[in-house]
Each structure stands twice: as structure tokens, then as C-alpha cells.
Coordinates of C-alpha atoms in Angstrom, one line a residue:
X1 CA 65.2 15.2 -13.4
X2 CA 63.0 17.6 -11.4
X3 CA 61.5 20.5 -13.3
X4 CA 63.0 23.7 -11.7
X5 CA 60.2 25.9 -13.0
X6 CA 57.7 23.8 -11.0
X7 CA 59.9 23.4 -7.9
X8 CA 60.0 27.2 -7.3
X9 CA 56.2 27.2 -6.8
X10 CA 56.5 25.1 -3.7
X11 CA 57.1 26.3 -0.1
X12 CA 60.4 28.0 0.8
X13 CA 61.7 25.0 2.8
X14 CA 60.8 22.5 0.2
X15 CA 62.3 24.6 -2.6
X16 CA 65.7 24.7 -0.9
X17 CA 65.5 20.9 -0.5
X18 CA 64.8 20.5 -4.2
X19 CA 67.6 23.0 -5.1
X20 CA 70.1 20.8 -3.3
X21 CA 69.0 17.8 -5.4
X22 CA 69.2 19.8 -8.6
X23 CA 72.6 21.2 -7.8
X24 CA 74.2 17.8 -8.2
X25 CA 72.5 16.9 -11.5
X26 CA 71.7 20.1 -13.4
X27 CA 75.0 20.4 -15.3
X28 CA 73.9 20.8 -18.9
X29 CA 72.3 23.6 -21.0
X30 CA 70.4 25.5 -21.8
X31 CA 72.0 27.7 -19.2
X32 CA 70.8 30.6 -17.1
X33 CA 74.0 32.6 -16.4
X34 CA 74.9 35.2 -13.9
X35 CA 78.0 37.0 -15.2
X36 CA 80.4 38.8 -12.9
X37 CA 82.8 41.2 -14.7
X38 CA 84.1 44.8 -14.9
X39 CA 86.6 45.7 -17.6
X40 CA 87.3 45.4 -21.3
X41 CA 88.9 41.9 -20.9
X42 CA 85.6 40.7 -19.6
X43 CA 83.6 42.3 -22.3
X44 CA 84.8 39.9 -25.1
X45 CA 83.6 36.8 -23.2
X46 CA 80.3 38.5 -22.4
X47 CA 79.9 39.4 -26.1
X48 CA 80.5 35.8 -27.1
X49 CA 78.1 34.4 -24.5
X50 CA 75.5 36.9 -25.6
X51 CA 75.9 35.8 -29.2
X52 CA 75.4 32.2 -28.1
X53 CA 72.2 33.3 -26.3
X54 CA 70.9 34.9 -29.5
X55 CA 72.0 32.3 -32.0
X56 CA 71.9 29.0 -30.2
X57 CA 70.0 27.0 -27.6
X58 CA 73.0 26.6 -25.3
X59 CA 72.2 29.7 -23.3
X60 CA 68.7 30.7 -22.2
X61 CA 69.4 33.9 -20.2
X62 CA 72.3 36.1 -19.1
X63 CA 72.2 38.7 -16.3
X64 CA 75.1 40.8 -15.1
X65 CA 76.6 41.7 -11.7
X66 CA 79.0 44.7 -11.7
X67 CA 79.9 47.7 -9.6
X68 CA 78.4 51.1 -10.3
X69 CA 80.5 53.4 -12.4
X70 CA 80.6 57.1 -13.3
X71 CA 80.5 58.1 -17.0
X72 CA 79.8 61.3 -18.8
X73 CA 76.3 61.7 -20.2
X74 CA 77.7 62.5 -23.6
X75 CA 79.5 59.2 -23.8
X76 CA 76.4 57.3 -22.7
X77 CA 74.3 59.0 -25.4
X78 CA 76.8 58.4 -28.2
X79 CA 77.6 54.8 -27.1
X80 CA 81.3 55.6 -27.1
X81 CA 84.1 53.8 -25.3
X82 CA 82.3 50.5 -24.7
X83 CA 85.1 49.2 -22.4
X84 CA 83.2 47.9 -19.4
X85 CA 80.7 45.1 -18.7
X86 CA 78.1 47.6 -17.5
X87 CA 78.2 49.6 -20.7
X88 CA 77.9 46.4 -22.8
X89 CA 75.0 45.2 -20.7
X90 CA 73.2 48.5 -21.0
X91 CA 73.6 48.7 -24.8
X92 CA 72.5 45.0 -25.3
X93 CA 69.6 45.0 -22.9
X94 CA 71.1 42.6 -20.4
X95 CA 69.6 42.9 -16.8
X96 CA 72.1 44.4 -14.4
X97 CA 72.5 43.8 -10.6
X98 CA 74.7 46.2 -8.7
X99 CA 77.6 45.0 -6.7
X100 CA 77.8 44.4 -3.7
X101 CA 74.8 42.1 -3.5
X102 CA 72.4 42.7 -0.6
X103 CA 72.6 39.6 1.6
X104 CA 68.9 40.1 2.5
X105 CA 67.9 39.8 -1.2
X106 CA 69.4 36.5 -2.4
X107 CA 66.2 34.8 -3.8
X108 CA 67.1 36.0 -7.3
X109 CA 70.3 34.0 -7.3
X110 CA 68.5 30.6 -7.4
X111 CA 67.3 31.5 -10.9
X112 CA 70.7 30.9 -12.3
X113 CA 72.5 27.6 -13.0
X114 CA 76.0 29.0 -13.1
X115 CA 78.0 32.1 -12.2
X116 CA 80.8 33.1 -14.7
X117 CA 83.5 35.3 -13.3
X118 CA 85.8 37.2 -15.6
X119 CA 88.2 40.0 -14.5
X120 CA 85.9 40.9 -11.7
X121 CA 88.4 42.0 -9.0
X122 CA 86.1 41.4 -6.0
X123 CA 85.9 38.4 -3.7
X124 CA 82.6 36.6 -4.0
X125 CA 81.3 35.3 -0.7
X126 CA 80.3 31.7 -0.2
X127 CA 76.6 32.5 0.4
X128 CA 76.4 33.8 -3.2
X129 CA 78.2 30.7 -4.7
X130 CA 76.0 28.3 -2.7
X131 CA 72.8 29.9 -4.0
X132 CA 73.8 29.3 -7.6
X133 CA 72.7 25.8 -8.7
X134 CA 76.0 24.7 -10.1
X135 CA 78.3 27.2 -8.3
X136 CA 80.5 29.5 -10.2
X137 CA 83.6 29.3 -12.5
X138 CA 86.4 31.8 -13.0
X139 CA 88.3 32.7 -16.2
X140 CA 91.9 33.5 -15.2
X141 CA 94.5 34.6 -17.8
X142 CA 97.4 32.7 -16.6
X143 CA 98.6 29.1 -16.2
X144 CA 97.4 28.6 -12.6
X145 CA 98.8 28.1 -10.1
X146 CA 101.3 30.6 -11.6
X147 CA 100.3 34.2 -11.2
X148 CA 97.4 34.0 -8.8
X149 CA 95.8 37.3 -8.0
X150 CA 95.4 40.6 -9.8
X151 CA 97.0 41.6 -13.0
X152 CA 98.4 38.2 -14.2
X153 CA 99.0 39.5 -17.7
X154 CA 101.2 42.3 -16.4
X155 CA 103.2 40.0 -14.2
X156 CA 103.6 37.5 -17.0
X157 CA 105.2 40.0 -19.3
X158 CA 107.3 41.8 -16.7
X159 CA 108.7 38.5 -15.6
X160 CA 109.8 37.8 -19.2
X161 CA 107.7 34.5 -19.4
X162 CA 107.8 32.9 -22.8
X163 CA 104.4 31.1 -22.4
X164 CA 101.1 31.8 -20.7
X165 CA 97.5 30.8 -21.2
X166 CA 94.0 30.7 -19.7
X167 CA 92.7 28.6 -16.8
X168 CA 89.0 28.1 -16.2
X169 CA 88.5 27.0 -12.6
X170 CA 85.9 26.5 -10.0
X171 CA 85.4 29.5 -7.8
X172 CA 86.9 28.8 -4.4
X173 CA 84.8 29.5 -1.3
X174 CA 87.9 30.6 0.7
X175 CA 90.3 32.6 -1.5
X176 CA 91.0 34.1 -4.9
X177 CA 92.0 31.9 -7.9
X178 CA 92.5 28.7 -5.8
X179 CA 89.7 26.4 -7.2
X180 CA 90.1 23.2 -9.1
X181 CA 91.0 23.5 -12.8
X182 CA 88.3 22.5 -15.3
X183 CA 90.2 23.5 -18.4
X184 CA 93.6 25.0 -19.2
X185 CA 95.2 26.0 -22.5
X186 CA 98.6 27.3 -23.3
X187 CA 100.0 29.8 -25.8
X188 CA 103.5 31.0 -26.6
X189 CA 104.4 34.7 -26.1
X190 CA 106.3 36.2 -29.1
X191 CA 109.2 38.7 -28.4
X192 CA 108.2 42.3 -27.8
X193 CA 104.6 41.5 -27.0
X194 CA 102.6 44.4 -25.6
X195 CA 100.0 44.2 -22.9
X196 CA 97.3 45.2 -25.3
X197 CA 98.3 42.5 -27.8
X198 CA 98.5 39.7 -25.2
X199 CA 95.3 40.7 -23.5
X200 CA 93.5 40.6 -26.8
X201 CA 94.8 37.2 -27.6
X202 CA 93.9 35.8 -24.2
X203 CA 90.4 37.3 -24.3
X204 CA 89.7 35.5 -27.6
X205 CA 91.1 32.2 -26.1
X206 CA 88.9 32.7 -23.0
X207 CA 85.8 33.1 -25.1
X208 CA 86.4 29.9 -27.0
X209 CA 87.2 28.0 -23.9
X210 CA 84.0 29.1 -22.2
X211 CA 82.0 27.5 -25.0
X212 CA 83.9 24.2 -24.4
X213 CA 83.2 24.4 -20.7
X214 CA 79.5 25.1 -21.1
X215 CA 79.2 22.3 -23.6
X216 CA 81.1 19.7 -21.6
X217 CA 80.5 20.9 -18.0
X218 CA 79.6 17.6 -16.4
X219 CA 82.7 15.8 -17.8
X220 CA 85.1 18.7 -17.0
X221 CA 83.8 19.1 -13.5
X222 CA 84.2 15.3 -12.9
X223 CA 87.8 15.5 -14.1
X224 CA 88.7 18.8 -12.5
X225 CA 92.3 18.9 -11.1
X226 CA 93.3 20.5 -7.8
X227 CA 96.1 23.2 -8.0
X228 CA 99.5 22.3 -6.6
X229 CA 99.9 24.8 -3.7
X230 CA 103.7 24.3 -3.8
X231 CA 103.8 25.8 -7.3
X232 CA 101.8 29.0 -6.5
X233 CA 103.3 32.4 -7.5
X234 CA 101.4 35.5 -6.5
X235 CA 100.8 38.3 -9.0
X236 CA 101.5 41.8 -7.8
X237 CA 98.8 44.5 -8.1
X238 CA 99.6 47.2 -10.7
X239 CA 100.1 50.7 -9.3
X240 CA 101.4 54.0 -10.6
X241 CA 104.5 53.6 -8.6
X242 CA 105.6 50.8 -10.9
X243 CA 106.1 53.4 -13.6
X244 CA 108.9 55.2 -11.7
X245 CA 112.2 53.9 -13.0
X246 CA 114.8 52.7 -10.5
X247 CA 118.0 53.0 -12.4
X248 CA 120.2 51.2 -9.9
X249 CA 117.8 48.2 -9.9
X250 CA 116.4 48.0 -13.4
X251 CA 118.2 46.8 -16.5
X252 CA 117.5 48.2 -19.9
X253 CA 115.7 45.1 -20.8
X254 CA 113.3 45.4 -17.8
X255 CA 112.7 49.1 -18.5
X256 CA 111.8 48.2 -22.1
X257 CA 109.3 45.6 -20.7
X258 CA 107.8 48.2 -18.4
X259 CA 107.2 50.4 -21.4
X260 CA 105.4 47.6 -23.3
X261 CA 103.4 46.5 -20.3
X262 CA 102.3 49.5 -18.3
X263 CA 103.4 52.4 -20.6
X264 CA 99.9 52.6 -22.1
X265 CA 98.4 53.1 -18.7
X266 CA 100.8 55.1 -16.5
X267 CA 103.8 55.9 -18.7
X268 CA 107.4 55.7 -17.3
X269 CA 108.8 58.5 -15.3
X270 CA 112.0 59.6 -13.5
X271 CA 113.4 62.7 -11.9
X272 CA 115.9 64.9 -13.6
X273 CA 117.0 68.3 -12.3
X274 CA 114.3 68.1 -9.6
X275 CA 111.6 67.7 -12.2
X276 CA 109.4 64.8 -13.1
X277 CA 110.4 63.6 -16.6
X278 CA 108.1 61.3 -18.6
X279 CA 110.0 58.9 -20.9
X280 CA 107.9 58.9 -24.1
X281 CA 110.2 56.9 -26.5
X282 CA 113.4 55.2 -25.6
X283 CA 115.7 52.3 -26.3
X284 CA 119.0 50.8 -25.3
X285 CA 122.0 53.1 -26.2
X286 CA 124.4 51.4 -28.6
X287 CA 127.3 53.8 -27.7
X288 CA 128.2 55.9 -24.7
X289 CA 126.6 59.3 -24.9
X290 CA 128.8 62.5 -25.0
X291 CA 130.5 63.1 -21.6
X292 CA 129.7 59.6 -20.2
X293 CA 132.1 57.0 -19.0
X294 CA 132.0 53.4 -17.7
X295 CA 132.6 54.7 -14.2
X296 CA 129.3 56.8 -14.2
X297 CA 127.0 56.0 -11.4
X298 CA 123.6 54.3 -11.9
X299 CA 121.0 56.8 -12.7
X300 CA 123.4 59.5 -13.8
X301 CA 121.9 61.5 -16.6
X302 CA 123.6 62.9 -19.7
X303 CA 121.5 65.3 -21.8
X304 CA 122.2 65.9 -25.5
X305 CA 120.4 69.2 -26.2
X306 CA 121.0 68.9 -30.0
X307 CA 119.0 65.7 -30.2
X308 CA 116.7 66.4 -27.2
X309 CA 117.8 63.0 -25.9
X310 CA 118.4 62.1 -22.2
X311 CA 120.9 59.3 -21.6
X312 CA 120.7 57.5 -18.2
X313 CA 122.9 54.8 -17.0
X314 CA 121.1 51.6 -16.0
X315 CA 122.2 48.4 -14.1
X316 CA 124.8 46.2 -15.8
X317 CA 126.8 49.1 -17.3
X318 CA 124.3 49.9 -20.0
X319 CA 122.4 53.1 -20.9
X320 CA 118.9 53.9 -21.9
X321 CA 118.2 56.8 -24.1
X322 CA 114.8 58.5 -24.4
X323 CA 113.0 61.6 -25.7
X324 CA 112.3 63.8 -22.7
X325 CA 109.0 65.5 -21.9
X326 CA 109.1 67.5 -18.7
X327 CA 105.6 67.8 -17.1

């Protein structure tokens, strides 16, 4: 096998010829990794990879690509709220490259064997992937091709799925989450699972799977499986509007799911007496509230001032009751 550290000393044209040769053979560690990530889900995998770099010979170097972010100077000084990849990289001394990458400055990319993409949220153009010796892989928290796209965990829970998992795939040069599957593992979803709980479990699974992929990269790449395009389901992007309850469309069960899945982020809201009401705690009403009847219209509210509870009729002749908090 050619020695990459010697190849880069040659002329530009010859170097690119040699890189093409290396790209088809250089599939084992120690790895030089370029890590693409943004949020807390991506931090756990980066933490595990950084531990491998420090404590084993599997990883030689890790550098990070992420967008710029605004933070308060006080938080930076006190190292609080380490919830993004950039914060983790700063604290642990990992070199950072800003996103987007300047197309005129791509020479640094050829230093890396592999790109690892975890919860990045930006489409990576083909000229970046082609400049990485072994291309790039993506960690996606769903059983692809189900729930391609943004927020797969949210879509999994809102849909009431009973199982999910993690897929590690090759990064496609053409579209999000469409690459061949290198490794996929499945888990069951217990009843009443929250977004935070499932995200934590999948992030741990992702970290362990990345170790398997880096250790057995050549074999897994050879056996990679193409996704069945007929089985694709697209994940919807999460927005604040999802937190507004549509009483004539949502069942009590679905409203309860919304609370578990996006309540921590946006909260659930509705309008009552021309005011926006935030639903803080709620559950399915076991009996009809005072003054209510089966003939009540969807969305019709009944307020019990003694208990400070607002009862609202949902789809399928059921009611949801909740403590009100008028903003």
C-alpha cells in the first residue's frame, strides 16, 4: 500500500492520481476523521470517538466541521450547557472548521480518511465527499428507508411506532439519507417513551455502532445494501406550529404523544376566550366534565374554576383535561 504521508509531497497532479489509488484500498485504521455535527445527539458519538482517539490506536485524529453559533460569554467561561458539537470541540481541543466550507480551500480535506456525519442538518456537496479518501458515512436514528429526512425520532414517536433503531449509511452524492446501508440495528420502543429518553438510547446505540463500522469498514462496505425506494417514508420537519392542538383532528392519544415528543421544546397550545393557552399538564378525562354532553362540538371548552382545569372535547367523543396557563 502506498504511504500517504509520502504521496502528499509529490506534485499536485500526481498527488491526486495517488489519492484515487488509495481511496479504493485505505479502509482500515488508524483513522483520520472529519466529523460533521451540530446538536446534542451528535455530541455523544463525538465523545465516544474522542475517547477512542485518546485510549486506542483505532483513531489517529479528529477534526470537526460545524456552523458558527452565538453563545453568551458567561456560558463559555463556565463551560455550561455543553449541548453542541462546537462547544465539545472547543473544550476538548479538537480543531474546528466552519460550515459552509470554502470551495477554493479544499486541500485540507485530503488529510482525512473518512467523514462521519451525525445530526448535521446540511446537505454535503459531492466535491467534499470526493475529496475524502473513503468518502463519508451518516448516522441516522431510524430504520431506513423509513423516516428519511429531518427529525426522525419525532416522527417515529408521533406515528406511534413500536420499534426503531439506527442506520449507518454511505453519504449519497445526490440526496439526504439515501445511501447504501452499512449497518442497521433495531430496538423496541416502550409505551410512554419521551423524546429525551429515546434520543438518549439511540445516541448510545449510535456510538457503539460507529465502533463496529470503523473496526470492520472494509467488510461492511463490501456487503452494503441499497435502500428499497418503494419503502421510503419522509419525516416531517419539526416546527412550532405542530404544538397547536387541532381538536377536530387530534385524538386524546395523539395529543398525549405530542406532549411527550415536542412538549419539552415548544409546549402545546390552543386558543380559549381569544387568548393563547399553554397546556402544561393534561390527560384523558375519565368522565364528562360539568356542563358537557356527548353532543358537544370538537374543540368546545368546559372550564372548572374550582379545579382550574380546562376540559376540551377531542376527536372520537373523548375529552382532554389540562391545567391552564394563559400567557
